[in-house]
């Protein structure tokens, strides 16, 4: 039987509630105060000033909110 690998997609919302893609294939997340570091399966990294708004593992979805 084949297993489908699903990865987490990270988005961020602005003050108006608009959501934009921040990173696909997120496999690492580190929170340090108001700073969130995301790293993809491919080694790409991004750091944002944000807080976690929603984490839905079933839907493979992470939503951050600007602070």
PDB file of N, CA, C and O in Angstrom:
ATOM      1  N   UNK A   1       0.837  -1.179   0.000  1.00  0.00           N
ATOM      2  CA  UNK A   1       0.000   0.000   0.000  1.00  0.00           C
ATOM      3  C   UNK A   1       0.878   1.238   0.000  1.00  0.00           C
ATOM      4  O   UNK A   1       1.905   1.285   0.644  1.00  0.00           O
ATOM      5  N   UNK A   2       0.469   2.240  -0.748  1.00  0.00           N
ATOM      6  CA  UNK A   2       1.249   3.471  -0.809  1.00  0.00           C
ATOM      7  C   UNK A   2       0.701   4.471   0.195  1.00  0.00           C
ATOM      8  O   UNK A   2      -0.500   4.564   0.404  1.00  0.00           O
ATOM      9  N   UNK A   3       1.607   5.196   0.816  1.00  0.00           N
ATOM     10  CA  UNK A   3       1.211   6.226   1.751  1.00  0.00           C
ATOM     11  C   UNK A   3       1.496   7.576   1.134  1.00  0.00           C
ATOM     12  O   UNK A   3       2.562   7.791   0.561  1.00  0.00           O
ATOM     13  N   UNK A   4       0.558   8.478   1.266  1.00  0.00           N
ATOM     14  CA  UNK A   4       0.724   9.817   0.738  1.00  0.00           C
ATOM     15  C   UNK A   4       1.296  10.697   1.845  1.00  0.00           C
ATOM     16  O   UNK A   4       0.756  10.753   2.935  1.00  0.00           O
ATOM     17  N   UNK A   5       2.394  11.358   1.567  1.00  0.00           N
ATOM     18  CA  UNK A   5       2.992  12.264   2.534  1.00  0.00           C
ATOM     19  C   UNK A   5       2.346  13.621   2.407  1.00  0.00           C
ATOM     20  O   UNK A   5       2.305  14.195   1.327  1.00  0.00           O
ATOM     21  N   UNK A   6       1.827  14.109   3.518  1.00  0.00           N
ATOM     22  CA  UNK A   6       1.215  15.439   3.545  1.00  0.00           C
ATOM     23  C   UNK A   6       2.112  16.363   4.332  1.00  0.00           C
ATOM     24  O   UNK A   6       2.669  15.967   5.350  1.00  0.00           O
ATOM     25  N   UNK A   7       2.279  17.566   3.878  1.00  0.00           N
ATOM     26  CA  UNK A   7       3.105  18.528   4.578  1.00  0.00           C
ATOM     27  C   UNK A   7       2.253  19.699   5.049  1.00  0.00           C
ATOM     28  O   UNK A   7       1.170  19.941   4.530  1.00  0.00           O
ATOM     29  N   UNK A   8       2.764  20.416   6.017  1.00  0.00           N
ATOM     30  CA  UNK A   8       2.043  21.565   6.577  1.00  0.00           C
ATOM     31  C   UNK A   8       2.351  22.801   5.750  1.00  0.00           C
ATOM     32  O   UNK A   8       3.494  23.063   5.392  1.00  0.00           O
ATOM     33  N   UNK A   9       1.317  23.570   5.451  1.00  0.00           N
ATOM     34  CA  UNK A   9       1.450  24.838   4.765  1.00  0.00           C
ATOM     35  C   UNK A   9       1.259  25.950   5.780  1.00  0.00           C
ATOM     36  O   UNK A   9       0.305  25.921   6.560  1.00  0.00           O
ATOM     37  N   UNK A  10       2.181  26.908   5.795  1.00  0.00           N
ATOM     38  CA  UNK A  10       2.107  28.023   6.736  1.00  0.00           C
ATOM     39  C   UNK A  10       1.638  29.286   6.046  1.00  0.00           C
ATOM     40  O   UNK A  10       2.156  29.659   4.996  1.00  0.00           O
ATOM     41  N   UNK A  11       0.639  29.928   6.629  1.00  0.00           N
ATOM     42  CA  UNK A  11       0.155  31.210   6.122  1.00  0.00           C
ATOM     43  C   UNK A  11       0.220  32.230   7.249  1.00  0.00           C
ATOM     44  O   UNK A  11       0.360  31.882   8.421  1.00  0.00           O
ATOM     45  N   UNK A  12       0.106  33.501   6.875  1.00  0.00           N
ATOM     46  CA  UNK A  12       0.106  34.564   7.876  1.00  0.00           C
ATOM     47  C   UNK A  12      -1.009  35.538   7.539  1.00  0.00           C
ATOM     48  O   UNK A  12      -1.299  35.779   6.366  1.00  0.00           O
ATOM     49  N   UNK A  13      -1.660  36.066   8.581  1.00  0.00           N
ATOM     50  CA  UNK A  13      -2.738  37.039   8.380  1.00  0.00           C
ATOM     51  C   UNK A  13      -2.244  38.419   8.773  1.00  0.00           C
ATOM     52  O   UNK A  13      -1.457  38.575   9.710  1.00  0.00           O
ATOM     53  N   UNK A  14      -2.719  39.430   8.046  1.00  0.00           N
ATOM     54  CA  UNK A  14      -2.373  40.799   8.383  1.00  0.00           C
ATOM     55  C   UNK A  14      -3.459  41.401   9.275  1.00  0.00           C
ATOM     56  O   UNK A  14      -4.399  40.719   9.663  1.00  0.00           O
ATOM     57  N   UNK A  15      -3.332  42.676   9.589  1.00  0.00           N
ATOM     58  CA  UNK A  15      -4.262  43.348  10.505  1.00  0.00           C
ATOM     59  C   UNK A  15      -5.695  43.346   9.979  1.00  0.00           C
ATOM     60  O   UNK A  15      -6.646  43.386  10.760  1.00  0.00           O
ATOM     61  N   UNK A  16      -5.854  43.278   8.663  1.00  0.00           N
ATOM     62  CA  UNK A  16      -7.194  43.263   8.061  1.00  0.00           C
ATOM     63  C   UNK A  16      -7.763  41.854   7.949  1.00  0.00           C
ATOM     64  O   UNK A  16      -8.863  41.675   7.437  1.00  0.00           O
ATOM     65  N   UNK A  17      -7.012  40.853   8.381  1.00  0.00           N
ATOM     66  CA  UNK A  17      -7.485  39.479   8.315  1.00  0.00           C
ATOM     67  C   UNK A  17      -7.214  38.791   6.995  1.00  0.00           C
ATOM     68  O   UNK A  17      -7.648  37.671   6.768  1.00  0.00           O
ATOM     69  N   UNK A  18      -6.479  39.458   6.109  1.00  0.00           N
ATOM     70  CA  UNK A  18      -6.122  38.857   4.824  1.00  0.00           C
ATOM     71  C   UNK A  18      -5.008  37.841   5.036  1.00  0.00           C
ATOM     72  O   UNK A  18      -4.044  38.106   5.744  1.00  0.00           O
ATOM     73  N   UNK A  19      -5.136  36.704   4.401  1.00  0.00           N
ATOM     74  CA  UNK A  19      -4.195  35.608   4.580  1.00  0.00           C
ATOM     75  C   UNK A  19      -3.330  35.461   3.333  1.00  0.00           C
ATOM     76  O   UNK A  19      -3.819  35.544   2.223  1.00  0.00           O
ATOM     77  N   UNK A  20      -2.010  35.256   3.553  1.00  0.00           N
ATOM     78  CA  UNK A  20      -1.114  35.017   2.421  1.00  0.00           C
ATOM     79  C   UNK A  20      -0.174  33.865   2.756  1.00  0.00           C
ATOM     80  O   UNK A  20       0.130  33.616   3.912  1.00  0.00           O
ATOM     81  N   UNK A  21       0.246  33.189   1.717  1.00  0.00           N
ATOM     82  CA  UNK A  21       1.147  32.054   1.876  1.00  0.00           C
ATOM     83  C   UNK A  21       2.491  32.536   2.398  1.00  0.00           C
ATOM     84  O   UNK A  21       3.069  33.491   1.877  1.00  0.00           O
ATOM     85  N   UNK A  22       2.976  31.884   3.418  1.00  0.00           N
ATOM     86  CA  UNK A  22       4.284  32.191   3.977  1.00  0.00           C
ATOM     87  C   UNK A  22       5.295  31.116   3.597  1.00  0.00           C
ATOM     88  O   UNK A  22       6.404  31.424   3.184  1.00  0.00           O
ATOM     89  N   UNK A  23       4.898  29.846   3.707  1.00  0.00           N
ATOM     90  CA  UNK A  23       5.810  28.756   3.373  1.00  0.00           C
ATOM     91  C   UNK A  23       5.023  27.466   3.173  1.00  0.00           C
ATOM     92  O   UNK A  23       4.079  27.205   3.899  1.00  0.00           O
ATOM     93  N   UNK A  24       5.452  26.685   2.207  1.00  0.00           N
ATOM     94  CA  UNK A  24       4.908  25.349   2.012  1.00  0.00           C
ATOM     95  C   UNK A  24       5.890  24.339   2.596  1.00  0.00           C
ATOM     96  O   UNK A  24       7.065  24.634   2.772  1.00  0.00           O
ATOM     97  N   UNK A  25       5.412  23.159   2.862  1.00  0.00           N
ATOM     98  CA  UNK A  25       6.239  22.042   3.343  1.00  0.00           C
ATOM     99  C   UNK A  25       6.991  22.370   4.631  1.00  0.00           C
ATOM    100  O   UNK A  25       8.165  22.059   4.788  1.00  0.00           O
ATOM    101  N   UNK A  26       6.292  23.009   5.583  1.00  0.00           N
ATOM    102  CA  UNK A  26       6.897  23.337   6.869  1.00  0.00           C
ATOM    103  C   UNK A  26       7.118  22.052   7.656  1.00  0.00           C
ATOM    104  O   UNK A  26       6.215  21.247   7.811  1.00  0.00           O
ATOM    105  N   UNK A  27       8.352  21.867   8.133  1.00  0.00           N
ATOM    106  CA  UNK A  27       8.612  20.684   8.953  1.00  0.00           C
ATOM    107  C   UNK A  27       9.227  21.042  10.300  1.00  0.00           C
ATOM    108  O   UNK A  27       9.427  20.175  11.143  1.00  0.00           O
ATOM    109  N   UNK A  28       9.513  22.332  10.527  1.00  0.00           N
ATOM    110  CA  UNK A  28      10.089  22.764  11.804  1.00  0.00           C
ATOM    111  C   UNK A  28       9.558  24.145  12.144  1.00  0.00           C
ATOM    112  O   UNK A  28       9.462  25.011  11.268  1.00  0.00           O
ATOM    113  N   UNK A  29       9.214  24.328  13.408  1.00  0.00           N
ATOM    114  CA  UNK A  29       8.696  25.604  13.894  1.00  0.00           C
ATOM    115  C   UNK A  29       9.326  25.863  15.254  1.00  0.00           C
ATOM    116  O   UNK A  29       9.360  24.976  16.104  1.00  0.00           O
ATOM    117  N   UNK A  30       9.861  27.075  15.442  1.00  0.00           N
ATOM    118  CA  UNK A  30      10.400  27.454  16.743  1.00  0.00           C
ATOM    119  C   UNK A  30       9.851  28.824  17.113  1.00  0.00           C
ATOM    120  O   UNK A  30       9.851  29.741  16.299  1.00  0.00           O
ATOM    121  N   UNK A  31       9.375  28.945  18.346  1.00  0.00           N
ATOM    122  CA  UNK A  31       8.826  30.197  18.843  1.00  0.00           C
ATOM    123  C   UNK A  31       9.777  30.744  19.898  1.00  0.00           C
ATOM    124  O   UNK A  31      10.167  30.039  20.823  1.00  0.00           O
ATOM    125  N   UNK A  32      10.147  32.010  19.742  1.00  0.00           N
ATOM    126  CA  UNK A  32      11.002  32.695  20.707  1.00  0.00           C
ATOM    127  C   UNK A  32      10.379  34.060  20.980  1.00  0.00           C
ATOM    128  O   UNK A  32      10.613  35.015  20.231  1.00  0.00           O
ATOM    129  N   UNK A  33       9.528  34.121  22.003  1.00  0.00           N
ATOM    130  CA  UNK A  33       8.804  35.362  22.279  1.00  0.00           C
ATOM    131  C   UNK A  33       7.824  35.655  21.164  1.00  0.00           C
ATOM    132  O   UNK A  33       6.939  34.856  20.889  1.00  0.00           O
ATOM    133  N   UNK A  34       8.022  36.801  20.491  1.00  0.00           N
ATOM    134  CA  UNK A  34       7.137  37.178  19.386  1.00  0.00           C
ATOM    135  C   UNK A  34       7.719  36.789  18.029  1.00  0.00           C
ATOM    136  O   UNK A  34       7.177  37.143  16.998  1.00  0.00           O
ATOM    137  N   UNK A  35       8.818  36.047  18.039  1.00  0.00           N
ATOM    138  CA  UNK A  35       9.462  35.644  16.792  1.00  0.00           C
ATOM    139  C   UNK A  35       9.188  34.168  16.517  1.00  0.00           C
ATOM    140  O   UNK A  35       9.351  33.333  17.396  1.00  0.00           O
ATOM    141  N   UNK A  36       8.764  33.883  15.288  1.00  0.00           N
ATOM    142  CA  UNK A  36       8.499  32.510  14.868  1.00  0.00           C
ATOM    143  C   UNK A  36       9.440  32.174  13.712  1.00  0.00           C
ATOM    144  O   UNK A  36       9.500  32.916  12.722  1.00  0.00           O
ATOM    145  N   UNK A  37      10.173  31.089  13.859  1.00  0.00           N
ATOM    146  CA  UNK A  37      11.045  30.590  12.800  1.00  0.00           C
ATOM    147  C   UNK A  37      10.374  29.383  12.168  1.00  0.00           C
ATOM    148  O   UNK A  37       9.951  28.462  12.876  1.00  0.00           O
ATOM    149  N   UNK A  38      10.257  29.397  10.848  1.00  0.00           N
ATOM    150  CA  UNK A  38       9.739  28.262  10.091  1.00  0.00           C
ATOM    151  C   UNK A  38      10.844  27.744   9.188  1.00  0.00           C
ATOM    152  O   UNK A  38      11.587  28.522   8.589  1.00  0.00           O
ATOM    153  N   UNK A  39      10.947  26.428   9.072  1.00  0.00           N
ATOM    154  CA  UNK A  39      11.903  25.807   8.160  1.00  0.00           C
ATOM    155  C   UNK A  39      11.164  24.755   7.340  1.00  0.00           C
ATOM    156  O   UNK A  39      10.398  23.962   7.879  1.00  0.00           O
ATOM    157  N   UNK A  40      11.436  24.729   6.043  1.00  0.00           N
ATOM    158  CA  UNK A  40      10.772  23.767   5.154  1.00  0.00           C
ATOM    159  C   UNK A  40      11.573  22.480   5.074  1.00  0.00           C
ATOM    160  O   UNK A  40      12.730  22.410   5.501  1.00  0.00           O
ATOM    161  N   UNK A  41      10.965  21.477   4.483  1.00  0.00           N
ATOM    162  CA  UNK A  41      11.642  20.209   4.225  1.00  0.00           C
ATOM    163  C   UNK A  41      12.897  20.399   3.380  1.00  0.00           C
ATOM    164  O   UNK A  41      13.812  19.586   3.409  1.00  0.00           O
ATOM    165  N   UNK A  42      12.938  21.497   2.628  1.00  0.00           N
ATOM    166  CA  UNK A  42      14.025  21.749   1.691  1.00  0.00           C
ATOM    167  C   UNK A  42      15.100  22.659   2.268  1.00  0.00           C
ATOM    168  O   UNK A  42      16.011  23.079   1.564  1.00  0.00           O
ATOM    169  N   UNK A  43      14.984  23.008   3.576  1.00  0.00           N
ATOM    170  CA  UNK A  43      15.987  23.832   4.229  1.00  0.00           C
ATOM    171  C   UNK A  43      15.739  25.325   4.154  1.00  0.00           C
ATOM    172  O   UNK A  43      16.497  26.105   4.715  1.00  0.00           O
ATOM    173  N   UNK A  44      14.701  25.737   3.450  1.00  0.00           N
ATOM    174  CA  UNK A  44      14.356  27.155   3.374  1.00  0.00           C
ATOM    175  C   UNK A  44      13.881  27.623   4.749  1.00  0.00           C
ATOM    176  O   UNK A  44      13.131  26.919   5.416  1.00  0.00           O
ATOM    177  N   UNK A  45      14.329  28.797   5.198  1.00  0.00           N
ATOM    178  CA  UNK A  45      13.916  29.330   6.491  1.00  0.00           C
ATOM    179  C   UNK A  45      13.342  30.725   6.340  1.00  0.00           C
ATOM    180  O   UNK A  45      13.754  31.483   5.466  1.00  0.00           O
ATOM    181  N   UNK A  46      12.408  31.047   7.214  1.00  0.00           N
ATOM    182  CA  UNK A  46      11.891  32.406   7.305  1.00  0.00           C
ATOM    183  C   UNK A  46      11.565  32.683   8.761  1.00  0.00           C
ATOM    184  O   UNK A  46      11.162  31.785   9.501  1.00  0.00           O
ATOM    185  N   UNK A  47      11.772  33.922   9.168  1.00  0.00           N
ATOM    186  CA  UNK A  47      11.474  34.351  10.523  1.00  0.00           C
ATOM    187  C   UNK A  47      10.517  35.527  10.449  1.00  0.00           C
ATOM    188  O   UNK A  47      10.727  36.445   9.651  1.00  0.00           O
ATOM    189  N   UNK A  48       9.467  35.483  11.263  1.00  0.00           N
ATOM    190  CA  UNK A  48       8.472  36.558  11.283  1.00  0.00           C
ATOM    191  C   UNK A  48       8.116  36.897  12.724  1.00  0.00           C
ATOM    192  O   UNK A  48       8.240  36.061  13.615  1.00  0.00           O
ATOM    193  N   UNK A  49       7.670  38.140  12.926  1.00  0.00           N
ATOM    194  CA  UNK A  49       7.124  38.531  14.225  1.00  0.00           C
ATOM    195  C   UNK A  49       5.645  38.177  14.167  1.00  0.00           C
ATOM    196  O   UNK A  49       4.875  38.821  13.457  1.00  0.00           O
ATOM    197  N   UNK A  50       5.272  37.131  14.881  1.00  0.00           N
ATOM    198  CA  UNK A  50       3.905  36.632  14.782  1.00  0.00           C
ATOM    199  C   UNK A  50       3.584  35.745  15.975  1.00  0.00           C
ATOM    200  O   UNK A  50       4.456  35.390  16.758  1.00  0.00           O
ATOM    201  N   UNK A  51       2.315  35.413  16.071  1.00  0.00           N
ATOM    202  CA  UNK A  51       1.852  34.426  17.044  1.00  0.00           C
ATOM    203  C   UNK A  51       1.035  33.386  16.295  1.00  0.00           C
ATOM    204  O   UNK A  51       0.571  33.626  15.181  1.00  0.00           O
ATOM    205  N   UNK A  52       0.887  32.222  16.899  1.00  0.00           N
ATOM    206  CA  UNK A  52       0.101  31.172  16.265  1.00  0.00           C
ATOM    207  C   UNK A  52      -1.379  31.486  16.459  1.00  0.00           C
ATOM    208  O   UNK A  52      -1.845  31.670  17.576  1.00  0.00           O
ATOM    209  N   UNK A  53      -2.088  31.570  15.359  1.00  0.00           N
ATOM    210  CA  UNK A  53      -3.534  31.798  15.383  1.00  0.00           C
ATOM    211  C   UNK A  53      -4.272  30.467  15.327  1.00  0.00           C
ATOM    212  O   UNK A  53      -5.272  30.274  16.000  1.00  0.00           O
ATOM    213  N   UNK A  54      -3.758  29.542  14.507  1.00  0.00           N
ATOM    214  CA  UNK A  54      -4.415  28.240  14.330  1.00  0.00           C
ATOM    215  C   UNK A  54      -3.395  27.211  13.880  1.00  0.00           C
ATOM    216  O   UNK A  54      -2.537  27.494  13.049  1.00  0.00           O
ATOM    217  N   UNK A  55      -3.485  26.022  14.439  1.00  0.00           N
ATOM    218  CA  UNK A  55      -2.702  24.877  13.980  1.00  0.00           C
ATOM    219  C   UNK A  55      -3.673  23.716  13.826  1.00  0.00           C
ATOM    220  O   UNK A  55      -4.265  23.271  14.800  1.00  0.00           O
ATOM    221  N   UNK A  56      -3.877  23.278  12.598  1.00  0.00           N
ATOM    222  CA  UNK A  56      -4.808  22.200  12.305  1.00  0.00           C
ATOM    223  C   UNK A  56      -4.009  21.073  11.652  1.00  0.00           C
ATOM    224  O   UNK A  56      -3.696  21.125  10.468  1.00  0.00           O
ATOM    225  N   UNK A  57      -3.646  20.081  12.451  1.00  0.00           N
ATOM    226  CA  UNK A  57      -2.810  18.994  11.933  1.00  0.00           C
ATOM    227  C   UNK A  57      -3.552  18.111  10.947  1.00  0.00           C
ATOM    228  O   UNK A  57      -2.951  17.575  10.017  1.00  0.00           O
ATOM    229  N   UNK A  58      -4.848  17.954  11.124  1.00  0.00           N
ATOM    230  CA  UNK A  58      -5.635  17.147  10.192  1.00  0.00           C
ATOM    231  C   UNK A  58      -5.657  17.787   8.809  1.00  0.00           C
ATOM    232  O   UNK A  58      -5.535  17.100   7.795  1.00  0.00           O
ATOM    233  N   UNK A  59      -5.775  19.106   8.774  1.00  0.00           N
ATOM    234  CA  UNK A  59      -5.806  19.834   7.506  1.00  0.00           C
ATOM    235  C   UNK A  59      -4.413  20.237   7.033  1.00  0.00           C
ATOM    236  O   UNK A  59      -4.282  20.848   5.972  1.00  0.00           O
ATOM    237  N   UNK A  60      -3.371  19.918   7.838  1.00  0.00           N
ATOM    238  CA  UNK A  60      -1.990  20.249   7.483  1.00  0.00           C
ATOM    239  C   UNK A  60      -1.830  21.754   7.269  1.00  0.00           C
ATOM    240  O   UNK A  60      -1.268  22.205   6.275  1.00  0.00           O
ATOM    241  N   UNK A  61      -2.332  22.517   8.244  1.00  0.00           N
ATOM    242  CA  UNK A  61      -2.419  23.968   8.075  1.00  0.00           C
ATOM    243  C   UNK A  61      -1.963  24.679   9.344  1.00  0.00           C
ATOM    244  O   UNK A  61      -2.416  24.378  10.446  1.00  0.00           O
ATOM    245  N   UNK A  62      -1.092  25.648   9.178  1.00  0.00           N
ATOM    246  CA  UNK A  62      -0.609  26.510  10.251  1.00  0.00           C
ATOM    247  C   UNK A  62      -0.915  27.950   9.861  1.00  0.00           C
ATOM    248  O   UNK A  62      -0.557  28.381   8.756  1.00  0.00           O
ATOM    249  N   UNK A  63      -1.604  28.672  10.748  1.00  0.00           N
ATOM    250  CA  UNK A  63      -1.917  30.072  10.476  1.00  0.00           C
ATOM    251  C   UNK A  63      -1.266  30.917  11.560  1.00  0.00           C
ATOM    252  O   UNK A  63      -1.500  30.708  12.746  1.00  0.00           O
ATOM    253  N   UNK A  64      -0.427  31.851  11.131  1.00  0.00           N
ATOM    254  CA  UNK A  64       0.208  32.796  12.036  1.00  0.00           C
ATOM    255  C   UNK A  64      -0.481  34.142  11.888  1.00  0.00           C
ATOM    256  O   UNK A  64      -1.096  34.430  10.870  1.00  0.00           O
ATOM    257  N   UNK A  65      -0.341  34.971  12.935  1.00  0.00           N
ATOM    258  CA  UNK A  65      -0.942  36.305  12.929  1.00  0.00           C
ATOM    259  C   UNK A  65       0.148  37.311  13.253  1.00  0.00           C
ATOM    260  O   UNK A  65       0.875  37.149  14.237  1.00  0.00           O
ATOM    261  N   UNK A  66       0.293  38.348  12.418  1.00  0.00           N
ATOM    262  CA  UNK A  66       1.282  39.387  12.673  1.00  0.00           C
ATOM    263  C   UNK A  66       1.067  39.997  14.042  1.00  0.00           C
ATOM    264  O   UNK A  66      -0.068  40.193  14.476  1.00  0.00           O
ATOM    265  N   UNK A  67       2.169  40.308  14.740  1.00  0.00           N
ATOM    266  CA  UNK A  67       2.063  41.013  16.036  1.00  0.00           C
ATOM    267  C   UNK A  67       2.694  42.374  15.913  1.00  0.00           C
ATOM    268  O   UNK A  67       3.442  42.648  15.019  1.00  0.00           O
TER     269      UNK A  67
END
